[in-house]
XYZ file of C-alpha atoms in Angstrom:
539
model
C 0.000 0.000 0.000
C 2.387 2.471 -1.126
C 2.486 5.423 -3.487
C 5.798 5.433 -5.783
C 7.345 8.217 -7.819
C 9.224 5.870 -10.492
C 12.924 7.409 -10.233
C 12.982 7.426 -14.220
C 9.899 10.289 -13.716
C 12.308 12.167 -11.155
C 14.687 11.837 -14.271
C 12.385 13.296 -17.142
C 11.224 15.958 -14.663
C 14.169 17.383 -14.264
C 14.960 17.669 -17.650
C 11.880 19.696 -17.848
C 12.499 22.139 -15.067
C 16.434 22.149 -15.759
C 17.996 25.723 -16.034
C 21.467 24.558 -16.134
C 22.740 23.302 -19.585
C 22.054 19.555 -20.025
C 25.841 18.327 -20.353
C 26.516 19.764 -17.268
C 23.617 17.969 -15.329
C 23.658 14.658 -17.422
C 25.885 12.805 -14.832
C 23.720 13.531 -12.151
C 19.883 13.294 -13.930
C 19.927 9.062 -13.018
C 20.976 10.174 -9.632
C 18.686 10.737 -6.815
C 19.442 14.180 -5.266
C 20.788 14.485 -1.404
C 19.180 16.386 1.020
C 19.814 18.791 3.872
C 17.543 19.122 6.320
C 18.195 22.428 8.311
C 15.660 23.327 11.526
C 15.963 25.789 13.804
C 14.098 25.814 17.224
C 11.504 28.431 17.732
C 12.989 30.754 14.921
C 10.342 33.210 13.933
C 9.917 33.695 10.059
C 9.921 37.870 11.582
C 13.466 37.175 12.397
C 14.461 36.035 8.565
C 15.164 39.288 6.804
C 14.165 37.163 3.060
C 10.745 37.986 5.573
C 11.166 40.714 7.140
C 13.972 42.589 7.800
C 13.207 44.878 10.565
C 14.597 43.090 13.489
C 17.860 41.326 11.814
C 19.642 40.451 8.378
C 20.326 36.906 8.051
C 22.094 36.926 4.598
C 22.847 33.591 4.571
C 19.173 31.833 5.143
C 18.034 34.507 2.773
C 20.497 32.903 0.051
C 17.994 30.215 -0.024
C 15.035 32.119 -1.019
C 17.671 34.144 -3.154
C 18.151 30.632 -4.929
C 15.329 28.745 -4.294
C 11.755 28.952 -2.980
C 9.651 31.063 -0.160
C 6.518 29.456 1.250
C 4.771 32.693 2.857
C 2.115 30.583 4.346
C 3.904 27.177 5.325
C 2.762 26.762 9.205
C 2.764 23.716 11.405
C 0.001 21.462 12.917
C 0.833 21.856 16.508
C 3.126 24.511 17.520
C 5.377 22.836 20.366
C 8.857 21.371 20.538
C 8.322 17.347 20.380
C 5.292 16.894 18.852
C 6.155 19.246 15.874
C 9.056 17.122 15.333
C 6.947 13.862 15.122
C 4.675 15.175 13.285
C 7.909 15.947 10.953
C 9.368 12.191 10.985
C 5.814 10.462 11.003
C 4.036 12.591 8.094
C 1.173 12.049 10.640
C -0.880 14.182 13.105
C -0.148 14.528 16.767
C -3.169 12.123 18.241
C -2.183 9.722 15.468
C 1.822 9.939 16.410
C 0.928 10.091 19.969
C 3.252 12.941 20.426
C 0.618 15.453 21.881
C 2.936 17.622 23.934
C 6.008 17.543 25.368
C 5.040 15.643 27.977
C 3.272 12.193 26.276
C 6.145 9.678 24.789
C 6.464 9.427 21.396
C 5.021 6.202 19.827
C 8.106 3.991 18.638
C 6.417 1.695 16.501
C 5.904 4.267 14.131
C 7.824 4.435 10.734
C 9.879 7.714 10.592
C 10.812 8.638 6.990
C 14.827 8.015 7.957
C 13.841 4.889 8.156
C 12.494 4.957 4.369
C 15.261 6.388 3.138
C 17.958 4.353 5.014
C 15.586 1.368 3.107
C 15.941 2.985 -0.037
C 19.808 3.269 -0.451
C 20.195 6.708 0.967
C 23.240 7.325 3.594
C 21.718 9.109 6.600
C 22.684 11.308 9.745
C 21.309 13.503 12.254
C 23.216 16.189 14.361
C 21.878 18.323 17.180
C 18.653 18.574 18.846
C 16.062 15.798 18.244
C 14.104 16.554 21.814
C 12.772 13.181 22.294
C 14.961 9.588 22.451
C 17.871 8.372 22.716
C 18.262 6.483 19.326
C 16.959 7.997 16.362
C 15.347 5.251 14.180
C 16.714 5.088 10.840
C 20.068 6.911 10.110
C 23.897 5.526 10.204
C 24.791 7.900 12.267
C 23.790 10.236 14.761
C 24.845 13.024 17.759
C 22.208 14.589 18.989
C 21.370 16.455 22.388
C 19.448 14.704 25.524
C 16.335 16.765 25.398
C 16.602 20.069 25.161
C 20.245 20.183 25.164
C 22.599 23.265 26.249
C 24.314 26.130 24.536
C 27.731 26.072 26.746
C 30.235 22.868 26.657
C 26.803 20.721 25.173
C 26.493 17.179 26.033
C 25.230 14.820 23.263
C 24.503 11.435 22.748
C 26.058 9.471 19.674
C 26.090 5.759 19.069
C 29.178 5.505 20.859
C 28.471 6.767 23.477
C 27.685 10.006 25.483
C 30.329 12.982 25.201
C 30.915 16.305 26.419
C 32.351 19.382 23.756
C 33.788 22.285 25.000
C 32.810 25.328 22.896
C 28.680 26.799 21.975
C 26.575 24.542 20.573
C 25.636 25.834 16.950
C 29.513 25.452 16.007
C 29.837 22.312 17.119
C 26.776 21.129 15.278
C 27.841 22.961 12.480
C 31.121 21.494 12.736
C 29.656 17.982 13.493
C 28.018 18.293 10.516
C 30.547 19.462 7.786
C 33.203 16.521 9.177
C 30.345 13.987 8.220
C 29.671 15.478 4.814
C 33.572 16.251 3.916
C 33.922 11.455 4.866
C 30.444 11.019 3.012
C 29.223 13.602 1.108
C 31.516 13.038 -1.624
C 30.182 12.910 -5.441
C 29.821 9.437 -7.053
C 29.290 7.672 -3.546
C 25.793 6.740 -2.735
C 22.528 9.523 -2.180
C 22.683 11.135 1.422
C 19.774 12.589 3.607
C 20.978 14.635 6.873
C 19.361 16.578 9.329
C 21.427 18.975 10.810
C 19.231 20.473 13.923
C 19.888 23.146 15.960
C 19.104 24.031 19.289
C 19.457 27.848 18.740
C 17.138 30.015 19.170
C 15.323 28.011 22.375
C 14.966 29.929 25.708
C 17.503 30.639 27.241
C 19.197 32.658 24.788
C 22.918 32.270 25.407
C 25.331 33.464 22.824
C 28.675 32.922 22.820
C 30.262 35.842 24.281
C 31.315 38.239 21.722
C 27.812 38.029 20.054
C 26.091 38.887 23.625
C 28.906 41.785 24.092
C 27.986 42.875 20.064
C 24.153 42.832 20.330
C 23.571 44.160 23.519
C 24.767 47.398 21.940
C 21.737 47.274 19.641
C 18.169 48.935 20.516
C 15.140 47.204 18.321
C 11.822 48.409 17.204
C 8.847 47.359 19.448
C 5.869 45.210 17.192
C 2.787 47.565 17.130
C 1.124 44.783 19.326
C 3.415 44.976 22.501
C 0.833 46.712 24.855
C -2.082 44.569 22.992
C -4.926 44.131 25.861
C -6.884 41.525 23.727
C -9.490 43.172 23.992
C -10.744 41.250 20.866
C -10.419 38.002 21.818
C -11.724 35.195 24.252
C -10.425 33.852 27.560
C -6.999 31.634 26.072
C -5.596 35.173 25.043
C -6.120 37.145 28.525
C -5.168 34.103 30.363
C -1.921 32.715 28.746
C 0.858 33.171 31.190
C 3.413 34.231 28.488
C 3.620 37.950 28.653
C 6.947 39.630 29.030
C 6.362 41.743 31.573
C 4.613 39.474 33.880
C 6.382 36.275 33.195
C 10.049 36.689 31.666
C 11.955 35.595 34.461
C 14.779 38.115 35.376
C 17.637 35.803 36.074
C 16.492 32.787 33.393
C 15.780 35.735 30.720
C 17.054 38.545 31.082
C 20.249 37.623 32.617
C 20.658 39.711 36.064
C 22.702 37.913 38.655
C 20.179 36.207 40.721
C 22.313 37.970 43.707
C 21.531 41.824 42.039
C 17.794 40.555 42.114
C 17.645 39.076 45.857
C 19.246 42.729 47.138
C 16.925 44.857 45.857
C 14.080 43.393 47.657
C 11.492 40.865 48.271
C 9.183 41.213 44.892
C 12.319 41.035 42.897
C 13.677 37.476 45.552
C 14.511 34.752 43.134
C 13.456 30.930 44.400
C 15.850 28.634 44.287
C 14.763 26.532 41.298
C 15.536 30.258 39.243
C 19.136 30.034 41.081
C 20.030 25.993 40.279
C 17.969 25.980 36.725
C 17.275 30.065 35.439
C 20.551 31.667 35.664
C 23.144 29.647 37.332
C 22.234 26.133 35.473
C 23.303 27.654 32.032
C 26.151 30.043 33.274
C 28.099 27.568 35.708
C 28.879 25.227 31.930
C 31.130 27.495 31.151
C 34.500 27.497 31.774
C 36.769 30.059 33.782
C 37.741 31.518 30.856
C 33.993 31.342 29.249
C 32.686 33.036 32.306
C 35.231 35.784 32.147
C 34.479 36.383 28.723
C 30.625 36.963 29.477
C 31.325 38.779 32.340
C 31.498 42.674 31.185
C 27.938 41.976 29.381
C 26.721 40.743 32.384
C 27.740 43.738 34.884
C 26.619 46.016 32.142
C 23.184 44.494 32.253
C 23.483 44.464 36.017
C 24.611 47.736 36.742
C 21.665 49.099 34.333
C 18.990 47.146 36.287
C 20.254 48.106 39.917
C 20.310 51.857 38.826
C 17.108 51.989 36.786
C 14.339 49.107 37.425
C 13.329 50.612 41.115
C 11.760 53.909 39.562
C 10.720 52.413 35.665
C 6.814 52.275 34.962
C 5.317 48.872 33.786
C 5.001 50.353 30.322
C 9.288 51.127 30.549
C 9.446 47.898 32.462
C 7.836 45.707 28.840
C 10.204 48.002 27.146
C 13.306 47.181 29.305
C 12.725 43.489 28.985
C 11.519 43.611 24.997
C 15.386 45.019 24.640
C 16.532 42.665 26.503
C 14.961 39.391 24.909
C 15.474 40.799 21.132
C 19.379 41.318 22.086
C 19.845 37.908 23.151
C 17.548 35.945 21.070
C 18.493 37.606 17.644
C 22.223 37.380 18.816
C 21.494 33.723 19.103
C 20.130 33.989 15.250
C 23.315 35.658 13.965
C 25.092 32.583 14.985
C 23.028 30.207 13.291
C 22.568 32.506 10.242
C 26.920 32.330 10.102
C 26.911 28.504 10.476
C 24.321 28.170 7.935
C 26.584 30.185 5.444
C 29.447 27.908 6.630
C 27.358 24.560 5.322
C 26.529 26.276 2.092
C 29.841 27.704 1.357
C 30.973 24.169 1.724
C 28.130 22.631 -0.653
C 29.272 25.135 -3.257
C 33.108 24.567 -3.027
C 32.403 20.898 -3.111
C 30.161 21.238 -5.796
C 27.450 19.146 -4.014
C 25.462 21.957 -4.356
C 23.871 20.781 -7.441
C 22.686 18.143 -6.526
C 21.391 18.278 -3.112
C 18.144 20.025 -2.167
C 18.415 22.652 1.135
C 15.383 23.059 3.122
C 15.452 25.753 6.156
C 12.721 25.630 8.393
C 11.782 26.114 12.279
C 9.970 23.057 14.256
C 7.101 26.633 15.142
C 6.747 30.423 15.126
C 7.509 32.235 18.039
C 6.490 35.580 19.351
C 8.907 38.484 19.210
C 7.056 41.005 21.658
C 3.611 40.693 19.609
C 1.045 40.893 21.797
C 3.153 41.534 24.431
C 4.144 37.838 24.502
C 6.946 35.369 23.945
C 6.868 31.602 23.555
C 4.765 29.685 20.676
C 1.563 27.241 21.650
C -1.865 29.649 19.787
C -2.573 29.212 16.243
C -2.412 32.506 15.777
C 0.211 33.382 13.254
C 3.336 34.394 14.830
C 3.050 30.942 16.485
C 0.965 29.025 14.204
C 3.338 29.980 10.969
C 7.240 28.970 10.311
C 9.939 30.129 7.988
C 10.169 27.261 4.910
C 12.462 27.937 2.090
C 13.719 25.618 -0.271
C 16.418 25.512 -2.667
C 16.896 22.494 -5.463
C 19.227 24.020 -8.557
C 17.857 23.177 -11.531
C 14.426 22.438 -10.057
C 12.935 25.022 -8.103
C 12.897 28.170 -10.141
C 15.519 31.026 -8.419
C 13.204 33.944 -6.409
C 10.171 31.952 -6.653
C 7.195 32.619 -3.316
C 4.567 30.241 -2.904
C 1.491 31.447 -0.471
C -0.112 28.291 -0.771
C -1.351 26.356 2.731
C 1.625 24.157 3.338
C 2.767 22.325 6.611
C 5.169 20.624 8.286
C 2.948 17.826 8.213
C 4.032 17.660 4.177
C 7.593 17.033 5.085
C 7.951 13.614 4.835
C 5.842 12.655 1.777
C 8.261 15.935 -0.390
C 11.407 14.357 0.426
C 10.232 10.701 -0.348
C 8.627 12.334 -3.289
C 11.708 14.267 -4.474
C 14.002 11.011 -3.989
C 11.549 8.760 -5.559
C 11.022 6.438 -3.079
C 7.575 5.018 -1.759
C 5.270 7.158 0.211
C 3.226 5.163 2.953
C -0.404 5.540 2.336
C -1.087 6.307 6.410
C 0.950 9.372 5.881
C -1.783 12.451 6.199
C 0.597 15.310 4.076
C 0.878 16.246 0.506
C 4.011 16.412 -1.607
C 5.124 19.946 -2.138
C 6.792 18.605 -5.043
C 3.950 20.473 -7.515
C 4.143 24.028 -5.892
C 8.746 23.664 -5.816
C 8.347 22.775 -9.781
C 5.775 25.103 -11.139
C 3.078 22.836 -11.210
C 0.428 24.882 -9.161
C -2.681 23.704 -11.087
C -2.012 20.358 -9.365
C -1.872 21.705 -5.884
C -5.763 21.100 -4.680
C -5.466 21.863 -0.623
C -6.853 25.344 0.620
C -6.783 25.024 4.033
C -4.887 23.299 6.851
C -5.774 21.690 10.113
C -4.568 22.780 13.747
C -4.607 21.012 17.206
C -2.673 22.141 20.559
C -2.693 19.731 23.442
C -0.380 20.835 26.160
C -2.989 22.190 29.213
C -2.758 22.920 31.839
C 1.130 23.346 31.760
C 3.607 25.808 31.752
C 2.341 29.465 29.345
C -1.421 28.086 30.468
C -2.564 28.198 26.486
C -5.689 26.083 26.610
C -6.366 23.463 24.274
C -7.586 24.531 20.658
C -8.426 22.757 17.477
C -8.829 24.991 14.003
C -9.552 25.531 10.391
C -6.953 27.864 8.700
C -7.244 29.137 4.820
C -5.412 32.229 2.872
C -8.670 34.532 4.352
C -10.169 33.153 7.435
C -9.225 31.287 10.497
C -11.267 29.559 12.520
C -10.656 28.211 16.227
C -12.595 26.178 18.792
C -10.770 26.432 22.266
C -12.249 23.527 24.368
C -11.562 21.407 27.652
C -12.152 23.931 30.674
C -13.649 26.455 28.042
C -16.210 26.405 24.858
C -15.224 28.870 23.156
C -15.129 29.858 19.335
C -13.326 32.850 17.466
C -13.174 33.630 13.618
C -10.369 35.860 12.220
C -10.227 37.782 8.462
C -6.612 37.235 7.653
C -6.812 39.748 5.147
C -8.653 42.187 6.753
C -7.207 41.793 10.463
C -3.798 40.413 9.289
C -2.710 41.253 13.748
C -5.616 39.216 14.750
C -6.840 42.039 16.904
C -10.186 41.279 16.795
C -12.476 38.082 16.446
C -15.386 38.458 14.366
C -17.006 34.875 14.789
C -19.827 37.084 16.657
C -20.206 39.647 13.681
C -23.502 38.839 11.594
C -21.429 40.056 8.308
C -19.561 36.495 9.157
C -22.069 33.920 9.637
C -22.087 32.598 6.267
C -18.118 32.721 6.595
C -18.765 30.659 10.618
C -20.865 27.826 8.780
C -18.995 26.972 5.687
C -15.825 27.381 8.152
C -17.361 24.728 10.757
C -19.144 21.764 7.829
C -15.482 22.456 6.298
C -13.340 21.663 10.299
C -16.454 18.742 11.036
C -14.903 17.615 7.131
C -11.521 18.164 7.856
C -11.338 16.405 11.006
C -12.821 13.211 9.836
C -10.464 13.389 6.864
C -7.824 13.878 9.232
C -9.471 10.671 12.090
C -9.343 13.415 14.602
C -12.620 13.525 16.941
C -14.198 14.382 19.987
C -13.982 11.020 21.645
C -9.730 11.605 20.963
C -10.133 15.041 22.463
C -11.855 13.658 25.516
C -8.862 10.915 25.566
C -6.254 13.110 25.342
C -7.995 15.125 27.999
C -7.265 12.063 30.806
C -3.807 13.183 30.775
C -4.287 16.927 31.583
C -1.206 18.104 33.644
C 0.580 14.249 33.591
């Protein structure tokens, strides 16, 4: 029960979509092409400049769009660590995966696509931050981090056994990752599929030194949304617990010594847990010499607090810690946005670049100060969409945007697609192979399905379940709520204001809910899994 893309049809499309001159390509037209998989953590398509470049240039990523392929609407199924990536290896939704939140194990009987390409002939490796496991199923080799992994001196896990590097984590990936390539990578050998995974830019944002010292020089513009009072929304929005002001922890976040915090009174008193795990659990990796290095950032940002927090307003207060989370996080960007160059300047002076496809994407959105929050979870779009460009010379046409409804969820089914290998029929995506090669008119999905799990638990966002299309959005928040909200995407592109009440919408709220009831079958999603799920509220 399998679909199969014959390789010889691979063969005759690319002679099709070729823009190189066919000599130079002949060699490599009976080949399958490798692929580099590239994902961020929690990298927010507003911090690509190929995006939007208010916040930060990121040259390198944008090379990709430069060269390849945009998807302007490419979002995710379930915005949160794990279960994003599951939904990644499985092709499958979260309540068929199992992976519902961080906190449910992830169902090892299930066929990752790895696995389907290690089957097929394909060399395979993954290096960095998987989040879940100890043994990734299906590739020859691995080193990846144990959970969520750390910045400073990381520990990993490899097949060998578990090791310590001194040095920040996104070089060492990166440098991980080119060794493998320079002993495998080589032309003539056998296909390749890696994932190269980073941890950057997960909370806590630790830079390596010289990039904290650089950035927090800088001063960024504030979203329009910071001092947002949702006003125009239901309960989830005005109860979330993610709001800088109110829940960016000073030592964890924003990097004041825990001991600058305790003096200056009881409100500001750390607990311990923000002592052991906030500050001190990243900081006391490094090294003498690594803590020296950070230290004249760190007094600077100390010295600022003690003098100025006592007589700030809350509004100054939201504006003291945007500054602060923007400096840090997009400093943590820079560094992958360098190490990214570093893998493609190595493709090119290989001369693998031609045939290997390079896909950059995030595992979710994230919030950069809109609606005064950070963090991910809603499937509202800062969260709800991720970055996704693609390059494939000679295949995807240079420049090219797609704003078609594309997920992660797709993954899978592309690359099996692209290398012309079987695609299992319990996968639930769609090949993006007819949007990357022209071939919209094939492309029949207009909207995408939505389901967060992960309540009550840390950021409180309750549990929701959506309909998403190029103009509306749709969202039923259920469990300790019943609650529904519509949103015109085009009209109310913030998602300031829900208009599922508005009479001018009910004919919009009807064809919205037959097309979720639809969707959801399609999809074997249901109320009787909701009320499972549900049994393991807060486990």
């Amino acid at each position: 029960m399998y679909r199969l893309l014959p390789l010889l049809a691979l063969a005759a499309l690319l002679t099709a979509c070729g823009n190189t001159d066919a000599s130079e390509r002949s060699a490599d037209q009976n080949r399958p092409p490798n692929i580099i998989f590239i994902m961020s953590d929690d990298h927010a398509y507003q911090a690509i400049s190929a995006y939007d470049d208010r916040l930060i240039e990121t040259p390198n990523i944008d090379r990709l769009a430069e060269e390849g392929m945009l998807f302007s609407n490419a979002c995710v199924t379930n915005s949160i660590c794990a279960p994003s990536r599951a939904v990644i290896l499985t092709g499958k939704h979260s309540h068929l995966n199992g992976k519902i939140d961080n906190r449910m194990p992830f169902d090892t009987a299930q066929t990752t696509f790895p696995q389907l390409f290690q089957q097929g002939g394909y060399k395979t490796a993954m290096f960095g931050k998987l989040h879940f496991g100890n043994n990734p199923k299906g590739v020859d080799d691995f080193m990846i981090l144990p959970g969520q992994g750390n910045y400073i001196n990381p520990d990993f896990i490899t097949p060998r056994g578990d090791t310590t590097i001194q040095g920040y984590a996104t070089e060492i990936i990166t440098d991980v990752t080119l060794d493998w390539l320079k002993k495998n990578g080589q032309a003539g050998d056998e296909p390749f599929m890696m994932m190269y995974l980073h941890k950057a830019p997960h909370r806590p944002w630790w830079p390596t030194p010289e990039r904290f010292a650089e950035y927090y020089e800088k001063t960024f513009p504030e979203p329009p949304t910071l001092f947002d009072d949702y006003s125009g929304r239901g309960t989830a929005a005005h109860t979330a617990e993610m709001n800088l002001l109110d829940h960016m922890q000073y030592g964890h976040d924003s990097k004041v010594y825990p001991e600058v915090q305790a003096a200056m009174g009881s409100d500001l008193k750390p607990d311990m847990e923000q002592y052991e795990n906030g500050f001190y659990g990243p900081y006391n990796r490094a090294t003498p010499e690594q803590k020296a290095a950070y230290k004249p950032t760190l007094d600077k940002i100390a010295a600022d607090f003690r003098e100025n927090w006592p007589t700030m307003t809350d509004e100054e207060k939201m504006r003291w810690k945007y500054q602060r989370y923007m400096q840090d996080y997009l400093a943590c960007i820079s560094l992958v946005d360098d190490n990214v160059g570093r893998l493609l300047d190595y493709l090119d002076a290989s001369g693998l670049a031609e045939n290997t496809i390079v896909v950059y994407t995030s595992d979710q959105g994230f919030y950069l100060g809109e609606h005064g929050w950070f963090d991910k979870r809603f499937i509202y779009d800062e969260s709800f969409k991720t970055p996704l460009l693609v390059r494939w010379p000679g295949v995807v046409e240079p420049g090219s945007r797609s704003s078609e409804m594309v997920q992660n969820l797709d993954f899978a089914q592309t690359f099996l697609d692209a290398a012309g290998l079987p695609q299992p029929d319990d996968m639930q995506g769609e090949s993006l192979m007819p949007l990357l090669t022209g071939d919209t008119s094939s492309w029949t999905r207009n909207g995408v399905y939505y389901h967060y799990y992960e309540y009550p638990a840390v950021h409180m966002v309750k549990r929701h379940y959506g309909i998403v299309t190029e103009d509306y959005k749709l969202v039923h928040f259920y469990d300790d709520v019943d609650e529904w909200e519509l949103y015109d995407r085009k009209a109310d592109p913030r998602e300031l204001r829900s208009v599922y009440d508005d009479p001018e919408y009910a004919e919009v709220v009807d064809q919205l809910k037959s097309e979720l009831t639809d969707m959801r079958a399609y999809y074997e999603d249901s109320e009787e899994l909701d009320r499972h799920y549900m049994q393991f509220r807060g486990e």
